[in-house]
mmCIF file with all atom_site columns, C-alpha atoms in Angstrom:
data_model
loop_
_atom_site.group_PDB
_atom_site.id
_atom_site.type_symbol
_atom_site.label_atom_id
_atom_site.label_alt_id
_atom_site.label_comp_id
_atom_site.label_asym_id
_atom_site.label_entity_id
_atom_site.label_seq_id
_atom_site.pdbx_PDB_ins_code
_atom_site.Cartn_x
_atom_site.Cartn_y
_atom_site.Cartn_z
_atom_site.occupancy
_atom_site.B_iso_or_equiv
_atom_site.pdbx_formal_charge
_atom_site.auth_seq_id
_atom_site.auth_comp_id
_atom_site.auth_asym_id
_atom_site.auth_atom_id
_atom_site.pdbx_PDB_model_num
ATOM 1   C CA . MET E 1 1   ? 5.516   -22.704 -3.158  1.00 0.00 ? 1   MET E CA 1
ATOM 2   C CA . VAL E 1 2   ? 6.539   -19.112 -2.516  1.00 0.00 ? 2   VAL E CA 1
ATOM 3   C CA . THR E 1 3   ? 7.217   -16.591 -5.272  1.00 0.00 ? 3   THR E CA 1
ATOM 4   C CA . VAL E 1 4   ? 8.449   -13.032 -4.948  1.00 0.00 ? 4   VAL E CA 1
ATOM 5   C CA . VAL E 1 5   ? 7.546   -10.544 -7.680  1.00 0.00 ? 5   VAL E CA 1
ATOM 6   C CA . HIS E 1 6   ? 9.496   -7.288  -7.921  1.00 0.00 ? 6   HIS E CA 1
ATOM 7   C CA . MET E 1 7   ? 7.713   -4.393  -9.621  1.00 0.00 ? 7   MET E CA 1
ATOM 8   C CA . ASP E 1 8   ? 9.777   -1.284  -10.232 1.00 0.00 ? 8   ASP E CA 1
ATOM 9   C CA . HIS E 1 9   ? 8.249   0.150   -13.434 1.00 0.00 ? 9   HIS E CA 1
ATOM 10  C CA . GLY E 1 10  ? 11.597  -0.411  -15.160 1.00 0.00 ? 10  GLY E CA 1
ATOM 11  C CA . MET E 1 11  ? 13.258  2.173   -12.938 1.00 0.00 ? 11  MET E CA 1
ATOM 12  C CA . LYS E 1 12  ? 15.139  -0.071  -10.481 1.00 0.00 ? 12  LYS E CA 1
ATOM 13  C CA . GLY E 1 13  ? 13.945  1.875   -7.439  1.00 0.00 ? 13  GLY E CA 1
ATOM 14  C CA . LYS E 1 14  ? 14.461  5.328   -8.955  1.00 0.00 ? 14  LYS E CA 1
ATOM 15  C CA . LYS E 1 15  ? 11.690  7.900   -9.007  1.00 0.00 ? 15  LYS E CA 1
ATOM 16  C CA . PRO E 1 16  ? 10.015  8.008   -12.454 1.00 0.00 ? 16  PRO E CA 1
ATOM 17  C CA . ILE E 1 17  ? 9.154   11.704  -11.971 1.00 0.00 ? 17  ILE E CA 1
ATOM 18  C CA . ASP E 1 18  ? 12.904  12.473  -12.043 1.00 0.00 ? 18  ASP E CA 1
ATOM 19  C CA . SER E 1 19  ? 13.054  11.409  -15.712 1.00 0.00 ? 19  SER E CA 1
ATOM 20  C CA . PHE E 1 20  ? 10.264  13.765  -16.830 1.00 0.00 ? 20  PHE E CA 1
ATOM 21  C CA . TYR E 1 21  ? 10.632  17.279  -18.148 1.00 0.00 ? 21  TYR E CA 1
ATOM 22  C CA . PHE E 1 22  ? 7.971   19.926  -17.605 1.00 0.00 ? 22  PHE E CA 1
ATOM 23  C CA . TYR E 1 23  ? 6.980   23.079  -19.467 1.00 0.00 ? 23  TYR E CA 1
ATOM 24  C CA . SER E 1 24  ? 5.390   26.298  -18.253 1.00 0.00 ? 24  SER E CA 1
ATOM 25  C CA . LYS E 1 25  ? 2.784   28.445  -19.965 1.00 0.00 ? 25  LYS E CA 1
ATOM 26  C CA . ARG E 1 26  ? 5.078   31.468  -19.717 1.00 0.00 ? 26  ARG E CA 1
ATOM 27  C CA . ASN E 1 27  ? 7.981   29.720  -21.404 1.00 0.00 ? 27  ASN E CA 1
ATOM 28  C CA . PRO E 1 28  ? 6.577   26.804  -23.434 1.00 0.00 ? 28  PRO E CA 1
ATOM 29  C CA . ASP E 1 29  ? 9.822   26.174  -25.366 1.00 0.00 ? 29  ASP E CA 1
ATOM 30  C CA . THR E 1 30  ? 12.024  25.537  -22.320 1.00 0.00 ? 30  THR E CA 1
ATOM 31  C CA . ALA E 1 31  ? 11.941  22.212  -20.493 1.00 0.00 ? 31  ALA E CA 1
ATOM 32  C CA . PHE E 1 32  ? 12.788  21.944  -16.805 1.00 0.00 ? 32  PHE E CA 1
ATOM 33  C CA . LYS E 1 33  ? 12.906  19.374  -14.023 1.00 0.00 ? 33  LYS E CA 1
ATOM 34  C CA . ILE E 1 34  ? 10.326  19.795  -11.294 1.00 0.00 ? 34  ILE E CA 1
ATOM 35  C CA . LYS E 1 35  ? 11.491  20.620  -7.771  1.00 0.00 ? 35  LYS E CA 1
ATOM 36  C CA . LYS E 1 36  ? 10.623  18.341  -4.873  1.00 0.00 ? 36  LYS E CA 1
ATOM 37  C CA . TYR E 1 37  ? 8.535   21.000  -3.112  1.00 0.00 ? 37  TYR E CA 1
ATOM 38  C CA . GLN E 1 38  ? 6.399   21.329  -6.263  1.00 0.00 ? 38  GLN E CA 1
ATOM 39  C CA . LEU E 1 39  ? 5.363   17.671  -6.191  1.00 0.00 ? 39  LEU E CA 1
ATOM 40  C CA . SER E 1 40  ? 2.084   16.556  -4.737  1.00 0.00 ? 40  SER E CA 1
ATOM 41  C CA . SER E 1 41  ? 2.365   14.931  -1.343  1.00 0.00 ? 41  SER E CA 1
ATOM 42  C CA . PHE E 1 42  ? 0.149   12.171  -2.737  1.00 0.00 ? 42  PHE E CA 1
ATOM 43  C CA . LEU E 1 43  ? 2.949   10.855  -4.929  1.00 0.00 ? 43  LEU E CA 1
ATOM 44  C CA . PRO E 1 44  ? 4.819   7.975   -3.320  1.00 0.00 ? 44  PRO E CA 1
ATOM 45  C CA . GLU E 1 45  ? 8.468   8.535   -2.435  1.00 0.00 ? 45  GLU E CA 1
ATOM 46  C CA . ARG E 1 46  ? 9.461   5.224   -4.020  1.00 0.00 ? 46  ARG E CA 1
ATOM 47  C CA . PHE E 1 47  ? 7.964   3.474   -7.015  1.00 0.00 ? 47  PHE E CA 1
ATOM 48  C CA . TYR E 1 48  ? 8.797   -0.078  -6.070  1.00 0.00 ? 48  TYR E CA 1
ATOM 49  C CA . GLU E 1 49  ? 6.653   -2.942  -4.881  1.00 0.00 ? 49  GLU E CA 1
ATOM 50  C CA . ARG E 1 50  ? 7.454   -6.449  -3.808  1.00 0.00 ? 50  ARG E CA 1
ATOM 51  C CA . LEU E 1 51  ? 4.651   -8.989  -3.958  1.00 0.00 ? 51  LEU E CA 1
ATOM 52  C CA . LEU E 1 52  ? 4.960   -12.190 -2.009  1.00 0.00 ? 52  LEU E CA 1
ATOM 53  C CA . ARG E 1 53  ? 2.727   -14.992 -3.185  1.00 0.00 ? 53  ARG E CA 1
ATOM 54  C CA . VAL E 1 54  ? 2.234   -18.264 -1.347  1.00 0.00 ? 54  VAL E CA 1
ATOM 55  C CA . TYR E 1 55  ? 0.673   -21.196 -3.166  1.00 0.00 ? 55  TYR E CA 1
ATOM 56  C CA . TYR E 1 56  ? -0.594  -24.445 -1.664  1.00 0.00 ? 56  TYR E CA 1
ATOM 57  C CA . SER E 1 57  ? -1.875  -27.185 -3.955  1.00 0.00 ? 57  SER E CA 1
ATOM 58  C CA . GLY E 1 58  ? -2.768  -29.750 -1.294  1.00 0.00 ? 58  GLY E CA 1
ATOM 59  C CA . SER E 1 59  ? -6.249  -30.559 -0.103  1.00 0.00 ? 59  SER E CA 1
ATOM 60  C CA . ASP E 1 60  ? -5.685  -30.740 3.664   1.00 0.00 ? 60  ASP E CA 1
ATOM 61  C CA . GLU E 1 61  ? -7.752  -27.865 5.128   1.00 0.00 ? 61  GLU E CA 1
ATOM 62  C CA . GLN E 1 62  ? -5.930  -28.027 8.475   1.00 0.00 ? 62  GLN E CA 1
ATOM 63  C CA . ILE E 1 63  ? -2.527  -27.506 6.828   1.00 0.00 ? 63  ILE E CA 1
ATOM 64  C CA . LEU E 1 64  ? -3.960  -24.681 4.717   1.00 0.00 ? 64  LEU E CA 1
ATOM 65  C CA . GLU E 1 65  ? -5.407  -22.911 7.771   1.00 0.00 ? 65  GLU E CA 1
ATOM 66  C CA . GLU E 1 66  ? -2.151  -23.325 9.717   1.00 0.00 ? 66  GLU E CA 1
ATOM 67  C CA . ALA E 1 67  ? -0.122  -21.985 6.776   1.00 0.00 ? 67  ALA E CA 1
ATOM 68  C CA . GLN E 1 68  ? -2.478  -19.013 6.474   1.00 0.00 ? 68  GLN E CA 1
ATOM 69  C CA . LYS E 1 69  ? -2.114  -18.227 10.192  1.00 0.00 ? 69  LYS E CA 1
ATOM 70  C CA . CYS E 1 70  ? 1.686   -18.440 9.915   1.00 0.00 ? 70  CYS E CA 1
ATOM 71  C CA . PHE E 1 71  ? 1.696   -16.139 6.886   1.00 0.00 ? 71  PHE E CA 1
ATOM 72  C CA . GLU E 1 72  ? -0.568  -13.597 8.609   1.00 0.00 ? 72  GLU E CA 1
ATOM 73  C CA . LEU E 1 73  ? 1.635   -13.656 11.710  1.00 0.00 ? 73  LEU E CA 1
ATOM 74  C CA . TRP E 1 74  ? 4.735   -13.155 9.562   1.00 0.00 ? 74  TRP E CA 1
ATOM 75  C CA . CYS E 1 75  ? 3.086   -10.192 7.794   1.00 0.00 ? 75  CYS E CA 1
ATOM 76  C CA . LYS E 1 76  ? 2.059   -8.703  11.125  1.00 0.00 ? 76  LYS E CA 1
ATOM 77  C CA . ASN E 1 77  ? 5.582   -9.059  12.559  1.00 0.00 ? 77  ASN E CA 1
ATOM 78  C CA . MET E 1 78  ? 7.348   -7.828  9.417   1.00 0.00 ? 78  MET E CA 1
ATOM 79  C CA . PHE E 1 79  ? 5.047   -5.019  8.329   1.00 0.00 ? 79  PHE E CA 1
ATOM 80  C CA . GLY E 1 80  ? 2.548   -4.398  11.106  1.00 0.00 ? 80  GLY E CA 1
ATOM 81  C CA . LEU E 1 81  ? -0.278  -5.631  8.871   1.00 0.00 ? 81  LEU E CA 1
ATOM 82  C CA . GLN E 1 82  ? -3.573  -6.733  10.355  1.00 0.00 ? 82  GLN E CA 1
ATOM 83  C CA . THR E 1 83  ? -5.459  -9.907  9.565   1.00 0.00 ? 83  THR E CA 1
ATOM 84  C CA . GLU E 1 84  ? -8.865  -9.565  7.922   1.00 0.00 ? 84  GLU E CA 1
ATOM 85  C CA . GLU E 1 85  ? -10.529 -10.400 11.231  1.00 0.00 ? 85  GLU E CA 1
ATOM 86  C CA . GLU E 1 86  ? -8.540  -7.728  13.098  1.00 0.00 ? 86  GLU E CA 1
ATOM 87  C CA . GLU E 1 87  ? -9.354  -5.184  10.401  1.00 0.00 ? 87  GLU E CA 1
ATOM 88  C CA . ALA E 1 88  ? -13.072 -6.032  10.545  1.00 0.00 ? 88  ALA E CA 1
ATOM 89  C CA . GLN E 1 89  ? -13.021 -5.774  14.351  1.00 0.00 ? 89  GLN E CA 1
ATOM 90  C CA . GLN E 1 90  ? -11.295 -2.396  14.195  1.00 0.00 ? 90  GLN E CA 1
ATOM 91  C CA . ASP E 1 91  ? -13.807 -1.138  11.598  1.00 0.00 ? 91  ASP E CA 1
ATOM 92  C CA . SER E 1 92  ? -16.676 -2.311  13.783  1.00 0.00 ? 92  SER E CA 1
ATOM 93  C CA . GLU E 1 93  ? -15.261 -0.562  16.844  1.00 0.00 ? 93  GLU E CA 1
ATOM 94  C CA . MET E 1 94  ? -14.692 2.619   14.828  1.00 0.00 ? 94  MET E CA 1
ATOM 95  C CA . ASN E 1 95  ? -18.285 2.574   13.562  1.00 0.00 ? 95  ASN E CA 1
ATOM 96  C CA . GLU E 1 96  ? -19.579 2.157   17.122  1.00 0.00 ? 96  GLU E CA 1
ATOM 97  C CA . ARG E 1 97  ? -17.589 5.201   18.255  1.00 0.00 ? 97  ARG E CA 1
ATOM 98  C CA . THR E 1 98  ? -18.562 7.409   15.328  1.00 0.00 ? 98  THR E CA 1
ATOM 99  C CA . THR E 1 99  ? -22.230 6.482   14.948  1.00 0.00 ? 99  THR E CA 1
ATOM 100 C CA . PRO E 1 100 ? -24.376 9.269   16.406  1.00 0.00 ? 100 PRO E CA 1
ATOM 101 C CA . LYS E 1 101 ? -26.554 8.212   19.305  1.00 0.00 ? 101 LYS E CA 1
ATOM 102 C CA . ARG E 1 102 ? -30.181 9.275   19.490  1.00 0.00 ? 102 ARG E CA 1
ATOM 103 C CA . ILE E 1 103 ? -31.168 10.974  22.680  1.00 0.00 ? 103 ILE E CA 1
ATOM 104 C CA . LYS E 1 104 ? -34.815 11.014  23.675  1.00 0.00 ? 104 LYS E CA 1
ATOM 105 C CA . LEU E 1 105 ? -35.868 14.357  25.066  1.00 0.00 ? 105 LEU E CA 1
ATOM 106 C CA . SER E 1 106 ? -38.847 14.462  27.352  1.00 0.00 ? 106 SER E CA 1
#
């Protein structure tokens, strides 16, 4: 079974920050909308997520493994996502490159 969950914080793809008013210390009685350049770059551009959940209730391990491989391949092709093994391999390679090497001086 496959389910898709849409999460939009009740905003239907709009930016929640656009519905907020802000106040300044200099003029605490006047509300204003914040300008885009004043926003933190850490805020996401869109507040919308789509979760895809795949459920398998059978007991055949071979079918489960094959379904998992197909799902991972689909994710990789659709979104460029890595499998857990690829991520672990990349982390390992990164650690090898960034770990300082000891040099023996004589």
